[in-house]
Short mmCIF file of C-alpha atoms in Angstrom, two decimals:
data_model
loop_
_atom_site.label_atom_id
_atom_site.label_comp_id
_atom_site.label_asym_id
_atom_site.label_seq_id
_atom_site.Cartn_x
_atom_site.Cartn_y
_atom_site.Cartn_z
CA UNK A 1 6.73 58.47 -4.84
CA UNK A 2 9.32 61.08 -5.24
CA UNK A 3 12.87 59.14 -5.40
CA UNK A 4 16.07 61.65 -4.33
CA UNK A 5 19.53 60.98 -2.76
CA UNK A 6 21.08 63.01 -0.50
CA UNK A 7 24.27 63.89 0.99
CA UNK A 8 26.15 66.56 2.92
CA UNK A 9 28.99 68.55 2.14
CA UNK A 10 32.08 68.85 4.69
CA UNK A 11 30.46 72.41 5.55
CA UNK A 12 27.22 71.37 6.74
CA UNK A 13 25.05 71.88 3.72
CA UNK A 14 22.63 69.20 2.84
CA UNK A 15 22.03 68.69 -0.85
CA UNK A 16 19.34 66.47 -2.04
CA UNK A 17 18.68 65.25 -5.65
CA UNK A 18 15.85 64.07 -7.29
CA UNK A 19 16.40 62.82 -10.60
CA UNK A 20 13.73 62.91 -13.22
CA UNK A 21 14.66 62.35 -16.75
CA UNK A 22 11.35 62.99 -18.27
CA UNK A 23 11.55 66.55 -17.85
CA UNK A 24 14.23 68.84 -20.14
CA UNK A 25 14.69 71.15 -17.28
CA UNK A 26 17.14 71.29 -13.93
CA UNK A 27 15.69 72.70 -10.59
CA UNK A 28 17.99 74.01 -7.81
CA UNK A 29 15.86 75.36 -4.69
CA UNK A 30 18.25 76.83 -2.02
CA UNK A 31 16.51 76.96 1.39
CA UNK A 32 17.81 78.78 4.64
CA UNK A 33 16.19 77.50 8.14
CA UNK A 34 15.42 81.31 8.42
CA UNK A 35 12.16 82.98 8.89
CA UNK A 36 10.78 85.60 10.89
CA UNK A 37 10.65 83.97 13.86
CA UNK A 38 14.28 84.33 13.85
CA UNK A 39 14.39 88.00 14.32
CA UNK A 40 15.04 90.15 17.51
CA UNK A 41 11.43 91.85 18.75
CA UNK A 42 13.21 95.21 17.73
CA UNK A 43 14.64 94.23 14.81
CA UNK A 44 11.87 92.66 12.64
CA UNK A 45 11.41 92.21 9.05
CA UNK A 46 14.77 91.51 8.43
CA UNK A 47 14.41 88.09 6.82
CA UNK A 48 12.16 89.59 3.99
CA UNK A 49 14.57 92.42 3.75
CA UNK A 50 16.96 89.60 2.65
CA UNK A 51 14.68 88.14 0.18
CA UNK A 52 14.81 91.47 -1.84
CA UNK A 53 18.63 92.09 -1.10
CA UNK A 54 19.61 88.60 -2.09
CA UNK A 55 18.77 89.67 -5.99
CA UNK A 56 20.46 92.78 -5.38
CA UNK A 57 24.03 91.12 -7.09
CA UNK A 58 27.16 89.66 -5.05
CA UNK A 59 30.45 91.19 -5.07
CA UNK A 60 31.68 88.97 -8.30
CA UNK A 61 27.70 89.02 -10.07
CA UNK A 62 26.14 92.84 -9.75
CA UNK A 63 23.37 91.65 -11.45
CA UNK A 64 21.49 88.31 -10.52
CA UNK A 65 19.03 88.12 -13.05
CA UNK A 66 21.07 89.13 -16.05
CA UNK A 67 23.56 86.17 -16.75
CA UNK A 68 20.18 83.70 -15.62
CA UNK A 69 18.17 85.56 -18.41
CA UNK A 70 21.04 84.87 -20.82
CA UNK A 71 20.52 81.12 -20.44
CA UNK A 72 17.17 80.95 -20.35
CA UNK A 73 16.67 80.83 -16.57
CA UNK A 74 14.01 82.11 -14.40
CA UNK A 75 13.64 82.26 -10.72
CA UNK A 76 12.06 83.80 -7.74
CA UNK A 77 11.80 83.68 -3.84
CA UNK A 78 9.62 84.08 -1.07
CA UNK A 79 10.01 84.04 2.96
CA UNK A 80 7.50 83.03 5.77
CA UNK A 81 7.09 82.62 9.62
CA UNK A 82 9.92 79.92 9.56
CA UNK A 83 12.11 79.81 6.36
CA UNK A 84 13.57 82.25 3.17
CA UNK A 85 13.17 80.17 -0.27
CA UNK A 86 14.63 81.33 -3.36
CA UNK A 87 14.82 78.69 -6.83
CA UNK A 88 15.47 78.91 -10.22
CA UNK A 89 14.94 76.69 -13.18
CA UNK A 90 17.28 76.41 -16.54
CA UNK A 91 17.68 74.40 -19.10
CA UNK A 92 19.77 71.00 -17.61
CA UNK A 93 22.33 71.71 -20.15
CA UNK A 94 23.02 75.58 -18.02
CA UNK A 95 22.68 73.90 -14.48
CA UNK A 96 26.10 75.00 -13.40
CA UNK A 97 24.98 78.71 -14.45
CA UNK A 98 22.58 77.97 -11.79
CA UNK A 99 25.85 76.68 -9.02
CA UNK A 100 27.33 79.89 -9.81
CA UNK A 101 24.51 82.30 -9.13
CA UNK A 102 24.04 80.63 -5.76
CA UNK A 103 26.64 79.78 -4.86
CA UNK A 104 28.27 83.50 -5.22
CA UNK A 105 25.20 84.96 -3.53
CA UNK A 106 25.81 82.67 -0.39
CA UNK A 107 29.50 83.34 -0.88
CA UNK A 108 30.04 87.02 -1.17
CA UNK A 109 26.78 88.90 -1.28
CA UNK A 110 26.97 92.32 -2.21
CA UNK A 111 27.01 94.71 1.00
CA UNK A 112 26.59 97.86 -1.34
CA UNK A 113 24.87 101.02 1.04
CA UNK A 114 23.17 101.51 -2.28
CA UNK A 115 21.59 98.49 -2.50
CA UNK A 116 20.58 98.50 0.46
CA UNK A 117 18.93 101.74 -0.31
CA UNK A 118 16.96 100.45 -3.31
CA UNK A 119 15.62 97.46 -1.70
CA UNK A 120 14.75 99.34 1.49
CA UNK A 121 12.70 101.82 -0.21
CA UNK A 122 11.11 98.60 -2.31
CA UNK A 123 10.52 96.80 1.00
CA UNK A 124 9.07 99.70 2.76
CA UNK A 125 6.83 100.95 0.00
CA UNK A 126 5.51 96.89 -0.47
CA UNK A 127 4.62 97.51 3.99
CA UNK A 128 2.37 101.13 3.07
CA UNK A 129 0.74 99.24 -0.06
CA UNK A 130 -0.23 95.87 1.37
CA UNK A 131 -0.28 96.77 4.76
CA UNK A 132 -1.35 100.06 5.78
CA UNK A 133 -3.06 101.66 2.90
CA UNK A 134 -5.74 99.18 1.35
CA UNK A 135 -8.56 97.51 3.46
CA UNK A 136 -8.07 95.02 6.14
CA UNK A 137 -4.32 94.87 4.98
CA UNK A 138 -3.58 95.18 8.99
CA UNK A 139 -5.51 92.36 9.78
CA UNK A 140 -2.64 90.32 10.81
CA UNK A 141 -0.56 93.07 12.19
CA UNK A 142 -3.53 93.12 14.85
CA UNK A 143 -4.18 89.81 14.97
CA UNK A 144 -0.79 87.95 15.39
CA UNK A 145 0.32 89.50 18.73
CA UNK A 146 -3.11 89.02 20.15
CA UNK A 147 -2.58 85.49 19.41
CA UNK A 148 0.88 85.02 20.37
CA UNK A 149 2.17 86.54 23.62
CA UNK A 150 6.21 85.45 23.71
CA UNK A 151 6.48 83.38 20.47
CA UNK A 152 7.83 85.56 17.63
CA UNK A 153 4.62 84.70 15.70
CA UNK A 154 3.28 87.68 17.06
CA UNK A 155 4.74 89.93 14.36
CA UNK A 156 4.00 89.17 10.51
CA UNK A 157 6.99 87.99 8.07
CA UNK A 158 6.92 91.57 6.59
CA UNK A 159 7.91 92.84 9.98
CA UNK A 160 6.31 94.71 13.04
CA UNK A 161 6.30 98.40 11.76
CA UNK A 162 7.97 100.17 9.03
CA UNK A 163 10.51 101.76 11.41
CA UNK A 164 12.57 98.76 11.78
CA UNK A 165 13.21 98.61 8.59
CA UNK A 166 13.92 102.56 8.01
CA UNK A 167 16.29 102.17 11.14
CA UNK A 168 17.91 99.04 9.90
CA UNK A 169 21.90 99.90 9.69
CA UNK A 170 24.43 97.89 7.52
CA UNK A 171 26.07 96.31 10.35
CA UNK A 172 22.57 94.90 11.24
CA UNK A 173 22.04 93.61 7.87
CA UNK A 174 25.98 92.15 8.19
CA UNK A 175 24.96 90.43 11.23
CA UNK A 176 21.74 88.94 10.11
CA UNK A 177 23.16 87.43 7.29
CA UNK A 178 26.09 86.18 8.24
CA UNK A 179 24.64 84.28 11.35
CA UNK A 180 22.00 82.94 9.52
CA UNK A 181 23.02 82.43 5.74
CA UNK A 182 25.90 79.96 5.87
CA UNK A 183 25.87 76.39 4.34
CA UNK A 184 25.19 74.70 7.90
CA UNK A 185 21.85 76.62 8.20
CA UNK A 186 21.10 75.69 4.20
CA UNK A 187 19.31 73.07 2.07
CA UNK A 188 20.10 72.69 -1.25
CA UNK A 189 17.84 70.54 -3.50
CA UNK A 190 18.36 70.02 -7.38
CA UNK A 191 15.60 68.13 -9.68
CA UNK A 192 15.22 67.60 -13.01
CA UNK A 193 16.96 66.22 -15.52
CA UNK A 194 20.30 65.82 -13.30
CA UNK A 195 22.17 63.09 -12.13
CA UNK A 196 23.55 62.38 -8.63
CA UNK A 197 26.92 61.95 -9.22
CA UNK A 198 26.99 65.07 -11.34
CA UNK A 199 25.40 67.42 -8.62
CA UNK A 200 27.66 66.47 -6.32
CA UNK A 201 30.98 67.43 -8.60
CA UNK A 202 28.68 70.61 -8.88
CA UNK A 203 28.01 71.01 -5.49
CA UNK A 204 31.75 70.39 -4.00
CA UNK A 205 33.08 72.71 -6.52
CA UNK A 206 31.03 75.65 -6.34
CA UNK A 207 29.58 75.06 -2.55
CA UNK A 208 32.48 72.99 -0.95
CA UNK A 209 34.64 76.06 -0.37
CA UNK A 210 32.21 78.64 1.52
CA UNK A 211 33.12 78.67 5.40
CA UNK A 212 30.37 76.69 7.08
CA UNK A 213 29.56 79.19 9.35
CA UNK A 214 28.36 78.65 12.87
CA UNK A 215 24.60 77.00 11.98
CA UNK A 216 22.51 79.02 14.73
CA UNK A 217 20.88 77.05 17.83
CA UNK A 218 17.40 78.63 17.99
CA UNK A 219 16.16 78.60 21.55
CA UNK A 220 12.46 80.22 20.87
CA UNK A 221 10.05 81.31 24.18
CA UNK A 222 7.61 79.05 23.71
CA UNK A 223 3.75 80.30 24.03
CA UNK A 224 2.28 79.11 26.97
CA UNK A 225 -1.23 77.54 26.73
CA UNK A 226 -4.02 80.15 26.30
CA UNK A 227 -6.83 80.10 28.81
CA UNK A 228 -9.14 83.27 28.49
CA UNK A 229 -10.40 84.16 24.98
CA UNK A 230 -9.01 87.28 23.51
CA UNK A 231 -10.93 89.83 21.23
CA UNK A 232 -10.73 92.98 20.05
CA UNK A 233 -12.59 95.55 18.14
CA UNK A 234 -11.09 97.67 15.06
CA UNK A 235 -13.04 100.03 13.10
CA UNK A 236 -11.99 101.71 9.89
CA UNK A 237 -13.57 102.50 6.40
CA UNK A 238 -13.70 99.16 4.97
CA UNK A 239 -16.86 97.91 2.58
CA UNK A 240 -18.09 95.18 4.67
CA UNK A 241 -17.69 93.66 8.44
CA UNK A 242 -15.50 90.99 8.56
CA UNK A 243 -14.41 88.03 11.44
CA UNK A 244 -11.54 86.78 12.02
CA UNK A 245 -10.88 83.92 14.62
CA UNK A 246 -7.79 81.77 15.59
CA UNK A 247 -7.16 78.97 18.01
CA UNK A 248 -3.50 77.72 18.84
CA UNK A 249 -2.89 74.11 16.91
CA UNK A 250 0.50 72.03 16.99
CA UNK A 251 3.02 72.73 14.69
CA UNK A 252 3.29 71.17 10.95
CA UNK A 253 6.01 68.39 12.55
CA UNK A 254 3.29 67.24 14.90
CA UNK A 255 1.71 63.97 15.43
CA UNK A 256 -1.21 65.66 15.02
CA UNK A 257 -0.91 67.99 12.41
CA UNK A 258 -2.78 65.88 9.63
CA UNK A 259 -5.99 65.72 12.11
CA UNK A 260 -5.90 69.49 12.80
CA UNK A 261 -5.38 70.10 9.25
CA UNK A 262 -8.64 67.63 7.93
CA UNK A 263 -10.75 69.43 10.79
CA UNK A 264 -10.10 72.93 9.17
CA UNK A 265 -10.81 71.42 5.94
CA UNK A 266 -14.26 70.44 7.29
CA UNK A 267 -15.07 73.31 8.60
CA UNK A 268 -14.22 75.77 5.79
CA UNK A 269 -12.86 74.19 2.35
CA UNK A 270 -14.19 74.69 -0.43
CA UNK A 271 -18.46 75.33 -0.87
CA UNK A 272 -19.70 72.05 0.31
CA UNK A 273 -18.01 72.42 3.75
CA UNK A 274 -19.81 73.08 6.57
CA UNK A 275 -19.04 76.63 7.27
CA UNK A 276 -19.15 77.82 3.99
CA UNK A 277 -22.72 75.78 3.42
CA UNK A 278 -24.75 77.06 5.88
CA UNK A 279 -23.42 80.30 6.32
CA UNK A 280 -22.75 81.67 2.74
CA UNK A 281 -25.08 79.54 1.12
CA UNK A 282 -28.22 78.75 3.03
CA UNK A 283 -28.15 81.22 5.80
CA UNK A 284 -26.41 84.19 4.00
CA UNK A 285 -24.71 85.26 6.82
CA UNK A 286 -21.60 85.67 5.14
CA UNK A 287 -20.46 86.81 1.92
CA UNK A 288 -17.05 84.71 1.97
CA UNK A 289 -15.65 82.20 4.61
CA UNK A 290 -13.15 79.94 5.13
CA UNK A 291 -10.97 77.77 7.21
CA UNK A 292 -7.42 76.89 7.45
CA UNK A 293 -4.62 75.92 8.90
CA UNK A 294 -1.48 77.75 9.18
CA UNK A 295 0.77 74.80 8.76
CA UNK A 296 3.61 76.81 10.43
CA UNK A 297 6.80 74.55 12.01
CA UNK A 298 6.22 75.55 15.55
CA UNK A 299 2.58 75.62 17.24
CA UNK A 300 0.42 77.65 14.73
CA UNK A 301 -3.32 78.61 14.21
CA UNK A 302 -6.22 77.40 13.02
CA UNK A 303 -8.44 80.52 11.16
CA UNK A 304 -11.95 81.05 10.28
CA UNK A 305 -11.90 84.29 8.62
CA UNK A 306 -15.06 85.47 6.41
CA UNK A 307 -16.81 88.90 5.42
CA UNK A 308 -19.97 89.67 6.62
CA UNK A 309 -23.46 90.82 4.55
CA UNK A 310 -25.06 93.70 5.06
CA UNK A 311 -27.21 93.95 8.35
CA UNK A 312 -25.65 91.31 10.65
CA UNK A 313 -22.41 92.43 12.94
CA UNK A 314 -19.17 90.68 13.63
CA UNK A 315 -20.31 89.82 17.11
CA UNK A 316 -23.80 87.86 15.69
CA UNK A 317 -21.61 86.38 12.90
CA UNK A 318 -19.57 85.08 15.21
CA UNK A 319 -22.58 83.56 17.12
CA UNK A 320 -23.70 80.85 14.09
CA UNK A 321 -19.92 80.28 13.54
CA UNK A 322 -20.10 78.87 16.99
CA UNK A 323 -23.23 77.22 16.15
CA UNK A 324 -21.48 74.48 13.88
CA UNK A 325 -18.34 74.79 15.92
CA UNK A 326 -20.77 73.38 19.01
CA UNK A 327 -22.67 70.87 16.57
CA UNK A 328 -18.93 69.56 14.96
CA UNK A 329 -18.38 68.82 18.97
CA UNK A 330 -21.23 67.09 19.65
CA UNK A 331 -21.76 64.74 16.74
CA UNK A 332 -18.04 64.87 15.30
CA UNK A 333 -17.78 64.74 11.47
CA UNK A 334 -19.39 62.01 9.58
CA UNK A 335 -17.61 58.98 7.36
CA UNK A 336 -18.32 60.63 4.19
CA UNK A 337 -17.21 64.26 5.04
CA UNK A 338 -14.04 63.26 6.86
CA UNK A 339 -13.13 60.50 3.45
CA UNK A 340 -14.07 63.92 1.37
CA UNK A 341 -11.73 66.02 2.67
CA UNK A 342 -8.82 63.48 2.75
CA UNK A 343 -9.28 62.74 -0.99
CA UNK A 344 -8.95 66.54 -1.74
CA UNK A 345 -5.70 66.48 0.53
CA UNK A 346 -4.45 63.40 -1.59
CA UNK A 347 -5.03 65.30 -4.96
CA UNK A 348 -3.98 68.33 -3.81
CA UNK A 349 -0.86 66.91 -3.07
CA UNK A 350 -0.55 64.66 -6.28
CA UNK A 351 -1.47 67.81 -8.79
CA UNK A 352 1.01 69.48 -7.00
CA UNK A 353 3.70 66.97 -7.25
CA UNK A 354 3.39 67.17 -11.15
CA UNK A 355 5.72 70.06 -11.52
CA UNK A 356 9.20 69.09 -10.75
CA UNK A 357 9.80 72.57 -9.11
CA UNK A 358 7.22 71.70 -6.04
CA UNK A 359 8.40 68.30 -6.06
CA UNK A 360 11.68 70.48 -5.25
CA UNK A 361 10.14 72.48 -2.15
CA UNK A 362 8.76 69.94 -0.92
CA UNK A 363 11.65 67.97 -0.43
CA UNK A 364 13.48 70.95 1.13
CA UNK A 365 10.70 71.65 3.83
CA UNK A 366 10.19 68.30 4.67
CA UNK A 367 14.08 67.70 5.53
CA UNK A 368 13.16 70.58 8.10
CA UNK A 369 11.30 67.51 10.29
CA UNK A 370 14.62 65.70 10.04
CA UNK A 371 13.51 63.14 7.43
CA UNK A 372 12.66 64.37 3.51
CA UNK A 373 11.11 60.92 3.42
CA UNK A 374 8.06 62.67 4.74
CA UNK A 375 7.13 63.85 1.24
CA UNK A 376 6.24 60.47 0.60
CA UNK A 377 4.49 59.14 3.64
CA UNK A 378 2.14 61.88 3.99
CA UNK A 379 -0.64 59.98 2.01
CA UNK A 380 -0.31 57.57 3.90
CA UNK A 381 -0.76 59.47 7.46
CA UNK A 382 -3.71 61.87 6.18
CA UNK A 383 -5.39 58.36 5.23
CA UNK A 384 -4.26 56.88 8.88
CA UNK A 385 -6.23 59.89 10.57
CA UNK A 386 -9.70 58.40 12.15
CA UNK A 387 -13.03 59.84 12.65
CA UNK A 388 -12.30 59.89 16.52
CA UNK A 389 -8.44 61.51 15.96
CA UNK A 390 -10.57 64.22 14.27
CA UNK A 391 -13.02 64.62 17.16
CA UNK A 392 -10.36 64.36 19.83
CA UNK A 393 -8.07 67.32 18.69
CA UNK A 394 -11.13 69.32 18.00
CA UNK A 395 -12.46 68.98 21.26
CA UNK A 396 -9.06 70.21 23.02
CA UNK A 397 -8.50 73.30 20.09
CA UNK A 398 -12.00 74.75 19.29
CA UNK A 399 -12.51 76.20 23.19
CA UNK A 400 -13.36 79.34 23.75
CA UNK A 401 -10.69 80.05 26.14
CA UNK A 402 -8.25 79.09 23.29
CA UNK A 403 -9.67 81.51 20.29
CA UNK A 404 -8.59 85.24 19.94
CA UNK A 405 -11.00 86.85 17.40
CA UNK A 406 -10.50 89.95 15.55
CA UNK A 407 -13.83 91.76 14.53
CA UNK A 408 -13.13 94.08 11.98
CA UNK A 409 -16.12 96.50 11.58
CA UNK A 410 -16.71 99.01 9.17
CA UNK A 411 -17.09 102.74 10.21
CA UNK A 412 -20.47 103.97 10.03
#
């Protein structure tokens, strides 16, 4: 059980506090409802820009990391599909070090052309490395926008192409941040060795003055239902054939998210699961394979991805995937696997809840549904999910007409 309070400032931002008095350390995590999903189709890879400009100083800090490093702070960041994180830890007695980093940042963050310029160049070198220039780093460039058709999903969080971020002006970087980065569109959470009445002097003072800002409606085209299977072929010089298959699944907010999510553990967690089993293991078909769910807010995908051995092709790999896809239909999955895979759920989520900074994130994400209380009842709802829950989803997401699947064969 993770206890917090929570309140919200007269500008819209929602602070939440956990207090945890066994720990000597303070937690603030800072999360903006922003991801790529957000972005215009011409304009993408802006919210990852962000990430890197956010630590390139504010017009009252030039450098971020500096006056955190003199109090014995650390922090870091990272941006997906649907939000842009960034948290730091410090010793409780520096919290307010922590107010004032953040709170500046959100505040008055530094517009310099020649920051922009440094984290461009970091940005777009980080797109050629990852990317473009080692193998199957495309994979999801290809593979998201034959998925998705009109949801922004189609392009990956580190944008569509490197153009849009060489193009990107300083009025578009203006614009993007101040529609999205304002207190209305933020969660703040602070952990640790805090108290509530405390954070909330902290909060009004350094927080309570920034301009709410006009929180943005988001009014996403939703993806309509899929109903022909999509594929496609990509050769390059890469040391082994590889699959990779998707089917649309609700989003993480979903009734049935906690099904979906069991039914890709089945399927490909870990080296007793079915996939990886009798296709890695017994059958050698595959060198590596997995399963997983995306987890994203809005309707995601569910992913078998694996590498091929020598000798076999995508297309015949693909074949005995379907094999145990077919039998998982028939016979659904039995008492024993299904109670497996929601104990590894359960600890997963307990070993993660030991340090106080994912306690933190956690808390964040889940106020994204509305309610932080989730963080707490989510034992209790992958434990509700039934052998028949399992079998029903599966049975509407693991068609063919719903998969797209990526075969990504090596040149000869």
């Amino acid at each position: 059980m993770i206890n917090f309070s929570s309140f919200t400032l007269d500008n819209g931002l929602r602070v939440i506090v956990h207090e945890d008095p066994s720990v000597q350390i303070a937690v603030m995590n800072v999360l903006y409802d922003v991801g790529s999903r957000d972005e215009h189709p011409d304009k993408t890879g802006f919210a990852h820009l962000f990430e890197h400009l956010m630590f390139g100083g504010s017009k009252h800090i030039p450098s971020y990391d500096e006056p955190l490093q003199r109090v014995g702070g650390e922090n870091n960041a990272f941006t997906s599909t649907d939000i842009t994180n960034y948290y730091l830890t410090v010793p409780a007695a520096n919290l307010e070090t922590g107010f004032w980093l953040e709170s500046d940042r959100m505040l008055s963050l530094s517009f310099d052309p020649e920051v922009l310029e440094v984290q461009r160049k970091v940005v777009i070198e980080e797109f050629k490395q990852r990317y473009l220039d080692q193998p199957y780093g495309d994979v999801w460039l290809k593979l998201r926008p034959l998925a998705y058709k009109t949801h922004p999903y189609q392009w990956a969080t580190i944008g569509k192409e490197v153009a849009h971020i060489e193009q990107a002006t300083l009025e578009d970087v203006k614009n993007f941040f101040f529609r999205h980065y304002v207190p209305s569109n933020a969660v703040l959470v602070v952990a640790g060795h805090v108290k509530v009445n405390q954070v909330r002097q902290l909060a009004e003072k350094w927080f309570g003055p920034i301009p709410a800002g006009n929180r943005p409606q988001r009014n996403l085209p939703a993806e309509l239902r899929q109903e022909q299977k999509r594929q496609l072929t990509v050769e390059a010089n890469v040391p082994a054939h590889a699959l990779y298959k998707t089917w649309h699944v609700p989003g993480r907010f979903h009734s049935d998210y906690y099904a979906t999510d069991l039914l890709g553990d089945i399927l490909g967690r870990g080296h007793s699961s079915r996939l990886y089993h009798r296709l890695v293991m017994e059958k050698e078909i595959f060198s590596t394979l997995s399963a997983y769910n995306m987890g994203t807010l809005d309707p995601g995908m569910l992913v078998i991805s694996g590498r091929v051995n020598e000798g076999i092709s995508a297309q015949d790999a693909e074949y005995e995937v379907d094999q145990i896809l077919h039998e998982l239909l028939r016979e659904g999955p039995r008492a024993e696997e299904l109670q497996k895979v929601k104990n590894l759920a359960i600890s997963s989520i307990a070993f993660g809840d030991v340090e106080v900074i994912n306690r933190a994130m956690n808390l964040a994400f889940a106020s994204l549904s509305g309610d932080a209380d989730l963080v707490n009842r989510e034992e209790e709802l992958i434990n509700r999910v039934t052998r028949e829950d399992v079998m029903r989803v599966a049975d509407d997401i693991l068609q063919e007409r719903n998969a797209s699947t990526l075969y990504y064969t090596r040149v000869s």
